[in-house]
Amino acid sequence: MRICFLGESFVNGTGDLECLGWTGRICVNAQKKGHEITYYNLGVRRETSTELRNRWHREATYRLPKECDGRVVFSFGVNDTTIENGKTRVAVEDSIDNIHNILSQAQQLYPVLMVSPPPCTDEAQNQRIANLVQEFGLVCQELNIPYLNIFQYLQKSTIWREEARNYDGAHPRACGYEEFAQLVDRWEAWKNWFI
């Protein structure tokens, strides 16, 4: 099984001194259970959904040729909600259009999972992220793509919040990513890939 993880810095694992993030951790756990995985971390720092829309297909299909058991996990959206020049980097309606386009194309080619964007320490931005989390959930429901809302859990996590606050205001360290990974590891949709 080859799995591409596509998204932004949280997919990349920014801030984790162990260089695993949540994606590396869930793949290590799957390997320990005897599942052979080729793991591609395709997270790009500061990337918006518009930028991801422009690159994901080329990068995924290059790594997941038709003859292999290719899978794709997406997680993005935080950078869309960042304020620059007085407005969000990507308007909500454009974010919704981007995720719909990305996921509807991807599901024609591979089994697909979507993990919501996580929270940061800025409360105003968290409100914008929470709105996007809901909108993304509706798109996934419409497309019948499994969706894990990790925002609601990590927002209540003392470890996630404190590590992010003590680092750069957004990204946690290893313990925060471990919490993120545990949420994905327990997710039925992820576990079903290994039955």
JSON list of C-alpha atoms in Angstrom, two decimals:
[
{"chain": "A", "resi": 1, "resn": "MET", "atom": "CA", "xyz": [0.00, 0.00, 0.00]},
{"chain": "A", "resi": 2, "resn": "ARG", "atom": "CA", "xyz": [1.28, 3.46, -0.94]},
{"chain": "A", "resi": 3, "resn": "ILE", "atom": "CA", "xyz": [-0.21, 6.44, 0.89]},
{"chain": "A", "resi": 4, "resn": "CYS", "atom": "CA", "xyz": [0.17, 10.11, -0.03]},
{"chain": "A", "resi": 5, "resn": "PHE", "atom": "CA", "xyz": [-0.57, 12.63, 2.71]},
{"chain": "A", "resi": 6, "resn": "LEU", "atom": "CA", "xyz": [-1.35, 16.00, 1.16]},
{"chain": "A", "resi": 7, "resn": "GLY", "atom": "CA", "xyz": [-1.80, 19.33, 2.87]},
{"chain": "A", "resi": 8, "resn": "GLU", "atom": "CA", "xyz": [0.01, 22.07, 4.71]},
{"chain": "A", "resi": 9, "resn": "SER", "atom": "CA", "xyz": [2.49, 22.40, 7.60]},
{"chain": "A", "resi": 10, "resn": "PHE", "atom": "CA", "xyz": [0.43, 20.25, 9.98]},
{"chain": "A", "resi": 11, "resn": "VAL", "atom": "CA", "xyz": [0.73, 17.38, 7.48]},
{"chain": "A", "resi": 12, "resn": "ASN", "atom": "CA", "xyz": [4.43, 18.20, 7.19]},
{"chain": "A", "resi": 13, "resn": "GLY", "atom": "CA", "xyz": [4.80, 17.92, 10.97]},
{"chain": "A", "resi": 14, "resn": "THR", "atom": "CA", "xyz": [6.30, 21.38, 11.45]},
{"chain": "A", "resi": 15, "resn": "GLY", "atom": "CA", "xyz": [7.49, 21.84, 15.02]},
{"chain": "A", "resi": 16, "resn": "ASP", "atom": "CA", "xyz": [8.03, 18.14, 15.75]},
{"chain": "A", "resi": 17, "resn": "LEU", "atom": "CA", "xyz": [11.67, 17.59, 16.72]},
{"chain": "A", "resi": 18, "resn": "GLU", "atom": "CA", "xyz": [11.18, 13.89, 15.95]},
{"chain": "A", "resi": 19, "resn": "CYS", "atom": "CA", "xyz": [10.24, 14.79, 12.33]},
{"chain": "A", "resi": 20, "resn": "LEU", "atom": "CA", "xyz": [7.24, 12.44, 12.35]},
{"chain": "A", "resi": 21, "resn": "GLY", "atom": "CA", "xyz": [4.21, 14.67, 12.84]},
{"chain": "A", "resi": 22, "resn": "TRP", "atom": "CA", "xyz": [0.89, 12.82, 12.99]},
{"chain": "A", "resi": 23, "resn": "THR", "atom": "CA", "xyz": [1.30, 11.26, 9.55]},
{"chain": "A", "resi": 24, "resn": "GLY", "atom": "CA", "xyz": [4.60, 9.58, 10.35]},
{"chain": "A", "resi": 25, "resn": "ARG", "atom": "CA", "xyz": [3.27, 8.32, 13.66]},
{"chain": "A", "resi": 26, "resn": "ILE", "atom": "CA", "xyz": [0.17, 6.63, 12.22]},
{"chain": "A", "resi": 27, "resn": "CYS", "atom": "CA", "xyz": [2.32, 4.97, 9.54]},
{"chain": "A", "resi": 28, "resn": "VAL", "atom": "CA", "xyz": [4.84, 3.76, 12.13]},
{"chain": "A", "resi": 29, "resn": "ASN", "atom": "CA", "xyz": [1.92, 2.31, 14.12]},
{"chain": "A", "resi": 30, "resn": "ALA", "atom": "CA", "xyz": [0.51, 0.56, 11.03]},
{"chain": "A", "resi": 31, "resn": "GLN", "atom": "CA", "xyz": [3.96, -0.88, 10.22]},
{"chain": "A", "resi": 32, "resn": "LYS", "atom": "CA", "xyz": [4.30, -2.19, 13.79]},
{"chain": "A", "resi": 33, "resn": "LYS", "atom": "CA", "xyz": [1.00, -4.01, 13.27]},
{"chain": "A", "resi": 34, "resn": "GLY", "atom": "CA", "xyz": [2.49, -5.76, 10.23]},
{"chain": "A", "resi": 35, "resn": "HIS", "atom": "CA", "xyz": [1.14, -3.59, 7.42]},
{"chain": "A", "resi": 36, "resn": "GLU", "atom": "CA", "xyz": [3.63, -2.73, 4.70]},
{"chain": "A", "resi": 37, "resn": "ILE", "atom": "CA", "xyz": [3.31, 0.91, 3.72]},
{"chain": "A", "resi": 38, "resn": "THR", "atom": "CA", "xyz": [5.19, 3.24, 1.43]},
{"chain": "A", "resi": 39, "resn": "TYR", "atom": "CA", "xyz": [4.60, 6.64, 3.00]},
{"chain": "A", "resi": 40, "resn": "TYR", "atom": "CA", "xyz": [4.78, 9.97, 1.14]},
{"chain": "A", "resi": 41, "resn": "ASN", "atom": "CA", "xyz": [4.54, 13.15, 3.20]},
{"chain": "A", "resi": 42, "resn": "LEU", "atom": "CA", "xyz": [3.55, 15.87, 0.74]},
{"chain": "A", "resi": 43, "resn": "GLY", "atom": "CA", "xyz": [2.84, 18.63, 3.24]},
{"chain": "A", "resi": 44, "resn": "VAL", "atom": "CA", "xyz": [3.91, 22.15, 2.19]},
{"chain": "A", "resi": 45, "resn": "ARG", "atom": "CA", "xyz": [4.22, 24.96, 4.73]},
{"chain": "A", "resi": 46, "resn": "ARG", "atom": "CA", "xyz": [1.93, 28.00, 4.26]},
{"chain": "A", "resi": 47, "resn": "GLU", "atom": "CA", "xyz": [0.07, 26.28, 1.42]},
{"chain": "A", "resi": 48, "resn": "THR", "atom": "CA", "xyz": [-3.55, 27.22, 0.82]},
{"chain": "A", "resi": 49, "resn": "SER", "atom": "CA", "xyz": [-6.24, 25.00, -0.69]},
{"chain": "A", "resi": 50, "resn": "THR", "atom": "CA", "xyz": [-5.89, 26.96, -3.95]},
{"chain": "A", "resi": 51, "resn": "GLU", "atom": "CA", "xyz": [-2.20, 26.06, -4.17]},
{"chain": "A", "resi": 52, "resn": "LEU", "atom": "CA", "xyz": [-2.91, 22.44, -3.20]},
{"chain": "A", "resi": 53, "resn": "ARG", "atom": "CA", "xyz": [-5.57, 22.25, -5.92]},
{"chain": "A", "resi": 54, "resn": "ASN", "atom": "CA", "xyz": [-2.89, 23.16, -8.45]},
{"chain": "A", "resi": 55, "resn": "ARG", "atom": "CA", "xyz": [-0.39, 20.47, -7.44]},
{"chain": "A", "resi": 56, "resn": "TRP", "atom": "CA", "xyz": [-2.01, 17.47, -5.73]},
{"chain": "A", "resi": 57, "resn": "HIS", "atom": "CA", "xyz": [-2.97, 15.50, -8.87]},
{"chain": "A", "resi": 58, "resn": "ARG", "atom": "CA", "xyz": [0.46, 15.70, -10.48]},
{"chain": "A", "resi": 59, "resn": "GLU", "atom": "CA", "xyz": [2.25, 14.77, -7.26]},
{"chain": "A", "resi": 60, "resn": "ALA", "atom": "CA", "xyz": [-0.10, 11.95, -6.26]},
{"chain": "A", "resi": 61, "resn": "THR", "atom": "CA", "xyz": [-0.34, 10.25, -9.64]},
{"chain": "A", "resi": 62, "resn": "TYR", "atom": "CA", "xyz": [3.46, 10.32, -10.00]},
{"chain": "A", "resi": 63, "resn": "ARG", "atom": "CA", "xyz": [3.81, 8.40, -6.72]},
{"chain": "A", "resi": 64, "resn": "LEU", "atom": "CA", "xyz": [0.71, 6.23, -7.07]},
{"chain": "A", "resi": 65, "resn": "PRO", "atom": "CA", "xyz": [0.76, 4.53, -10.47]},
{"chain": "A", "resi": 66, "resn": "LYS", "atom": "CA", "xyz": [-2.35, 2.60, -11.51]},
{"chain": "A", "resi": 67, "resn": "GLU", "atom": "CA", "xyz": [-0.77, -0.80, -10.84]},
{"chain": "A", "resi": 68, "resn": "CYS", "atom": "CA", "xyz": [-0.18, -0.10, -7.13]},
{"chain": "A", "resi": 69, "resn": "ASP", "atom": "CA", "xyz": [-2.57, 0.04, -4.17]},
{"chain": "A", "resi": 70, "resn": "GLY", "atom": "CA", "xyz": [-2.57, 3.83, -3.86]},
{"chain": "A", "resi": 71, "resn": "ARG", "atom": "CA", "xyz": [-4.41, 5.81, -1.17]},
{"chain": "A", "resi": 72, "resn": "VAL", "atom": "CA", "xyz": [-4.66, 9.52, -0.38]},
{"chain": "A", "resi": 73, "resn": "VAL", "atom": "CA", "xyz": [-5.22, 11.37, 2.89]},
{"chain": "A", "resi": 74, "resn": "PHE", "atom": "CA", "xyz": [-5.90, 15.12, 2.76]},
{"chain": "A", "resi": 75, "resn": "SER", "atom": "CA", "xyz": [-5.77, 17.66, 5.59]},
{"chain": "A", "resi": 76, "resn": "PHE", "atom": "CA", "xyz": [-5.69, 21.40, 4.89]},
{"chain": "A", "resi": 77, "resn": "GLY", "atom": "CA", "xyz": [-7.47, 24.69, 5.46]},
{"chain": "A", "resi": 78, "resn": "VAL", "atom": "CA", "xyz": [-5.71, 26.57, 8.27]},
{"chain": "A", "resi": 79, "resn": "ASN", "atom": "CA", "xyz": [-3.71, 28.74, 5.87]},
{"chain": "A", "resi": 80, "resn": "ASP", "atom": "CA", "xyz": [-6.90, 29.66, 4.00]},
{"chain": "A", "resi": 81, "resn": "THR", "atom": "CA", "xyz": [-8.12, 31.37, 7.20]},
{"chain": "A", "resi": 82, "resn": "THR", "atom": "CA", "xyz": [-4.98, 33.44, 7.82]},
{"chain": "A", "resi": 83, "resn": "ILE", "atom": "CA", "xyz": [-5.52, 37.19, 7.51]},
{"chain": "A", "resi": 84, "resn": "GLU", "atom": "CA", "xyz": [-3.23, 38.95, 5.03]},
{"chain": "A", "resi": 85, "resn": "ASN", "atom": "CA", "xyz": [-3.75, 42.47, 3.70]},
{"chain": "A", "resi": 86, "resn": "GLY", "atom": "CA", "xyz": [-6.99, 42.78, 5.65]},
{"chain": "A", "resi": 87, "resn": "LYS", "atom": "CA", "xyz": [-8.69, 39.61, 4.38]},
{"chain": "A", "resi": 88, "resn": "THR", "atom": "CA", "xyz": [-8.37, 35.84, 4.55]},
{"chain": "A", "resi": 89, "resn": "ARG", "atom": "CA", "xyz": [-5.84, 34.33, 2.16]},
{"chain": "A", "resi": 90, "resn": "VAL", "atom": "CA", "xyz": [-8.67, 32.33, 0.55]},
{"chain": "A", "resi": 91, "resn": "ALA", "atom": "CA", "xyz": [-12.35, 33.30, 0.73]},
{"chain": "A", "resi": 92, "resn": "VAL", "atom": "CA", "xyz": [-14.61, 30.68, 2.34]},
{"chain": "A", "resi": 93, "resn": "GLU", "atom": "CA", "xyz": [-16.54, 30.06, -0.88]},
{"chain": "A", "resi": 94, "resn": "ASP", "atom": "CA", "xyz": [-13.26, 29.48, -2.74]},
{"chain": "A", "resi": 95, "resn": "SER", "atom": "CA", "xyz": [-12.06, 27.07, -0.03]},
{"chain": "A", "resi": 96, "resn": "ILE", "atom": "CA", "xyz": [-15.32, 25.12, -0.42]},
{"chain": "A", "resi": 97, "resn": "ASP", "atom": "CA", "xyz": [-14.94, 25.08, -4.21]},
{"chain": "A", "resi": 98, "resn": "ASN", "atom": "CA", "xyz": [-11.31, 23.93, -3.86]},
{"chain": "A", "resi": 99, "resn": "ILE", "atom": "CA", "xyz": [-12.06, 21.03, -1.51]},
{"chain": "A", "resi": 100, "resn": "HIS", "atom": "CA", "xyz": [-14.98, 19.92, -3.67]},
{"chain": "A", "resi": 101, "resn": "ASN", "atom": "CA", "xyz": [-12.79, 19.95, -6.77]},
{"chain": "A", "resi": 102, "resn": "ILE", "atom": "CA", "xyz": [-9.85, 18.19, -5.08]},
{"chain": "A", "resi": 103, "resn": "LEU", "atom": "CA", "xyz": [-11.87, 15.45, -3.40]},
{"chain": "A", "resi": 104, "resn": "SER", "atom": "CA", "xyz": [-14.25, 14.73, -6.28]},
{"chain": "A", "resi": 105, "resn": "GLN", "atom": "CA", "xyz": [-11.27, 14.23, -8.61]},
{"chain": "A", "resi": 106, "resn": "ALA", "atom": "CA", "xyz": [-9.27, 12.23, -6.08]},
{"chain": "A", "resi": 107, "resn": "GLN", "atom": "CA", "xyz": [-12.07, 9.78, -5.31]},
{"chain": "A", "resi": 108, "resn": "GLN", "atom": "CA", "xyz": [-12.25, 8.86, -8.99]},
{"chain": "A", "resi": 109, "resn": "LEU", "atom": "CA", "xyz": [-8.67, 7.55, -8.70]},
{"chain": "A", "resi": 110, "resn": "TYR", "atom": "CA", "xyz": [-8.05, 6.36, -5.14]},
{"chain": "A", "resi": 111, "resn": "PRO", "atom": "CA", "xyz": [-9.59, 5.57, -1.78]},
{"chain": "A", "resi": 112, "resn": "VAL", "atom": "CA", "xyz": [-9.62, 8.97, -0.04]},
{"chain": "A", "resi": 113, "resn": "LEU", "atom": "CA", "xyz": [-9.79, 10.18, 3.56]},
{"chain": "A", "resi": 114, "resn": "MET", "atom": "CA", "xyz": [-10.12, 13.77, 4.75]},
{"chain": "A", "resi": 115, "resn": "VAL", "atom": "CA", "xyz": [-8.94, 15.03, 8.14]},
{"chain": "A", "resi": 116, "resn": "SER", "atom": "CA", "xyz": [-10.16, 18.46, 9.26]},
{"chain": "A", "resi": 117, "resn": "PRO", "atom": "CA", "xyz": [-7.78, 21.34, 9.86]},
{"chain": "A", "resi": 118, "resn": "PRO", "atom": "CA", "xyz": [-6.61, 21.60, 13.49]},
{"chain": "A", "resi": 119, "resn": "PRO", "atom": "CA", "xyz": [-6.89, 24.64, 15.77]},
{"chain": "A", "resi": 120, "resn": "CYS", "atom": "CA", "xyz": [-4.20, 27.21, 16.52]},
{"chain": "A", "resi": 121, "resn": "THR", "atom": "CA", "xyz": [-3.85, 29.56, 19.51]},
{"chain": "A", "resi": 122, "resn": "ASP", "atom": "CA", "xyz": [-5.44, 32.63, 17.90]},
{"chain": "A", "resi": 123, "resn": "GLU", "atom": "CA", "xyz": [-9.11, 32.62, 18.94]},
{"chain": "A", "resi": 124, "resn": "ALA", "atom": "CA", "xyz": [-10.33, 34.79, 16.08]},
{"chain": "A", "resi": 125, "resn": "GLN", "atom": "CA", "xyz": [-8.62, 32.50, 13.58]},
{"chain": "A", "resi": 126, "resn": "ASN", "atom": "CA", "xyz": [-10.03, 29.46, 15.40]},
{"chain": "A", "resi": 127, "resn": "GLN", "atom": "CA", "xyz": [-13.54, 30.78, 14.75]},
{"chain": "A", "resi": 128, "resn": "ARG", "atom": "CA", "xyz": [-12.74, 30.98, 11.05]},
{"chain": "A", "resi": 129, "resn": "ILE", "atom": "CA", "xyz": [-11.17, 27.49, 11.12]},
{"chain": "A", "resi": 130, "resn": "ALA", "atom": "CA", "xyz": [-14.22, 26.09, 12.96]},
{"chain": "A", "resi": 131, "resn": "ASN", "atom": "CA", "xyz": [-16.48, 27.46, 10.22]},
{"chain": "A", "resi": 132, "resn": "LEU", "atom": "CA", "xyz": [-14.30, 25.86, 7.55]},
{"chain": "A", "resi": 133, "resn": "VAL", "atom": "CA", "xyz": [-14.30, 22.56, 9.48]},
{"chain": "A", "resi": 134, "resn": "GLN", "atom": "CA", "xyz": [-18.10, 22.52, 9.28]},
{"chain": "A", "resi": 135, "resn": "GLU", "atom": "CA", "xyz": [-18.19, 23.47, 5.60]},
{"chain": "A", "resi": 136, "resn": "PHE", "atom": "CA", "xyz": [-15.58, 20.82, 4.75]},
{"chain": "A", "resi": 137, "resn": "GLY", "atom": "CA", "xyz": [-17.65, 18.26, 6.62]},
{"chain": "A", "resi": 138, "resn": "LEU", "atom": "CA", "xyz": [-20.67, 19.05, 4.47]},
{"chain": "A", "resi": 139, "resn": "VAL", "atom": "CA", "xyz": [-18.65, 18.61, 1.27]},
{"chain": "A", "resi": 140, "resn": "CYS", "atom": "CA", "xyz": [-17.30, 15.25, 2.49]},
{"chain": "A", "resi": 141, "resn": "GLN", "atom": "CA", "xyz": [-20.83, 14.16, 3.42]},
{"chain": "A", "resi": 142, "resn": "GLU", "atom": "CA", "xyz": [-22.06, 15.10, -0.05]},
{"chain": "A", "resi": 143, "resn": "LEU", "atom": "CA", "xyz": [-19.21, 13.18, -1.72]},
{"chain": "A", "resi": 144, "resn": "ASN", "atom": "CA", "xyz": [-19.43, 10.25, 0.72]},
{"chain": "A", "resi": 145, "resn": "ILE", "atom": "CA", "xyz": [-15.80, 10.66, 1.76]},
{"chain": "A", "resi": 146, "resn": "PRO", "atom": "CA", "xyz": [-14.88, 9.74, 5.35]},
{"chain": "A", "resi": 147, "resn": "TYR", "atom": "CA", "xyz": [-14.14, 12.89, 7.37]},
{"chain": "A", "resi": 148, "resn": "LEU", "atom": "CA", "xyz": [-12.48, 13.13, 10.77]},
{"chain": "A", "resi": 149, "resn": "ASN", "atom": "CA", "xyz": [-13.12, 16.34, 12.73]},
{"chain": "A", "resi": 150, "resn": "ILE", "atom": "CA", "xyz": [-9.99, 16.59, 14.88]},
{"chain": "A", "resi": 151, "resn": "PHE", "atom": "CA", "xyz": [-10.53, 20.32, 15.51]},
{"chain": "A", "resi": 152, "resn": "GLN", "atom": "CA", "xyz": [-13.14, 19.75, 18.22]},
{"chain": "A", "resi": 153, "resn": "TYR", "atom": "CA", "xyz": [-10.82, 17.42, 20.17]},
{"chain": "A", "resi": 154, "resn": "LEU", "atom": "CA", "xyz": [-7.55, 19.30, 19.81]},
{"chain": "A", "resi": 155, "resn": "GLN", "atom": "CA", "xyz": [-9.17, 22.61, 20.72]},
{"chain": "A", "resi": 156, "resn": "LYS", "atom": "CA", "xyz": [-9.80, 21.11, 24.18]},
{"chain": "A", "resi": 157, "resn": "SER", "atom": "CA", "xyz": [-6.32, 19.59, 24.43]},
{"chain": "A", "resi": 158, "resn": "THR", "atom": "CA", "xyz": [-4.09, 21.26, 27.01]},
{"chain": "A", "resi": 159, "resn": "ILE", "atom": "CA", "xyz": [-1.02, 19.63, 25.47]},
{"chain": "A", "resi": 160, "resn": "TRP", "atom": "CA", "xyz": [-1.84, 20.85, 21.93]},
{"chain": "A", "resi": 161, "resn": "ARG", "atom": "CA", "xyz": [-2.57, 24.42, 23.09]},
{"chain": "A", "resi": 162, "resn": "GLU", "atom": "CA", "xyz": [0.44, 24.73, 25.41]},
{"chain": "A", "resi": 163, "resn": "GLU", "atom": "CA", "xyz": [2.93, 23.27, 22.95]},
{"chain": "A", "resi": 164, "resn": "ALA", "atom": "CA", "xyz": [1.65, 25.54, 20.17]},
{"chain": "A", "resi": 165, "resn": "ARG", "atom": "CA", "xyz": [1.67, 28.61, 22.44]},
{"chain": "A", "resi": 166, "resn": "ASN", "atom": "CA", "xyz": [5.22, 27.86, 23.59]},
{"chain": "A", "resi": 167, "resn": "TYR", "atom": "CA", "xyz": [6.48, 27.26, 20.04]},
{"chain": "A", "resi": 168, "resn": "ASP", "atom": "CA", "xyz": [5.08, 29.51, 17.30]},
{"chain": "A", "resi": 169, "resn": "GLY", "atom": "CA", "xyz": [1.41, 29.98, 18.16]},
{"chain": "A", "resi": 170, "resn": "ALA", "atom": "CA", "xyz": [0.21, 27.40, 15.66]},
{"chain": "A", "resi": 171, "resn": "HIS", "atom": "CA", "xyz": [2.24, 24.19, 15.62]},
{"chain": "A", "resi": 172, "resn": "PRO", "atom": "CA", "xyz": [2.69, 21.78, 18.52]},
{"chain": "A", "resi": 173, "resn": "ARG", "atom": "CA", "xyz": [5.71, 19.66, 19.34]},
{"chain": "A", "resi": 174, "resn": "ALA", "atom": "CA", "xyz": [5.92, 15.86, 19.50]},
{"chain": "A", "resi": 175, "resn": "CYS", "atom": "CA", "xyz": [3.30, 15.35, 22.23]},
{"chain": "A", "resi": 176, "resn": "GLY", "atom": "CA", "xyz": [0.71, 17.42, 20.39]},
{"chain": "A", "resi": 177, "resn": "TYR", "atom": "CA", "xyz": [1.27, 15.47, 17.19]},
{"chain": "A", "resi": 178, "resn": "GLU", "atom": "CA", "xyz": [1.02, 12.25, 19.21]},
{"chain": "A", "resi": 179, "resn": "GLU", "atom": "CA", "xyz": [-2.46, 13.33, 20.35]},
{"chain": "A", "resi": 180, "resn": "PHE", "atom": "CA", "xyz": [-3.41, 14.10, 16.74]},
{"chain": "A", "resi": 181, "resn": "ALA", "atom": "CA", "xyz": [-2.06, 10.69, 15.63]},
{"chain": "A", "resi": 182, "resn": "GLN", "atom": "CA", "xyz": [-4.05, 8.85, 18.30]},
{"chain": "A", "resi": 183, "resn": "LEU", "atom": "CA", "xyz": [-7.27, 10.42, 17.02]},
{"chain": "A", "resi": 184, "resn": "VAL", "atom": "CA", "xyz": [-6.54, 9.21, 13.48]},
{"chain": "A", "resi": 185, "resn": "ASP", "atom": "CA", "xyz": [-5.36, 5.79, 14.68]},
{"chain": "A", "resi": 186, "resn": "ARG", "atom": "CA", "xyz": [-8.70, 5.21, 16.43]},
{"chain": "A", "resi": 187, "resn": "TRP", "atom": "CA", "xyz": [-10.73, 6.36, 13.41]},
{"chain": "A", "resi": 188, "resn": "GLU", "atom": "CA", "xyz": [-12.74, 3.54, 11.85]},
{"chain": "A", "resi": 189, "resn": "ALA", "atom": "CA", "xyz": [-12.19, 4.81, 8.31]},
{"chain": "A", "resi": 190, "resn": "TRP", "atom": "CA", "xyz": [-8.39, 4.68, 8.77]},
{"chain": "A", "resi": 191, "resn": "LYS", "atom": "CA", "xyz": [-8.51, 1.27, 10.48]},
{"chain": "A", "resi": 192, "resn": "ASN", "atom": "CA", "xyz": [-10.67, -0.13, 7.67]},
{"chain": "A", "resi": 193, "resn": "TRP", "atom": "CA", "xyz": [-7.81, 0.41, 5.21]},
{"chain": "A", "resi": 194, "resn": "PHE", "atom": "CA", "xyz": [-5.90, -2.34, 7.02]},
{"chain": "A", "resi": 195, "resn": "ILE", "atom": "CA", "xyz": [-8.56, -5.05, 7.40]}
]
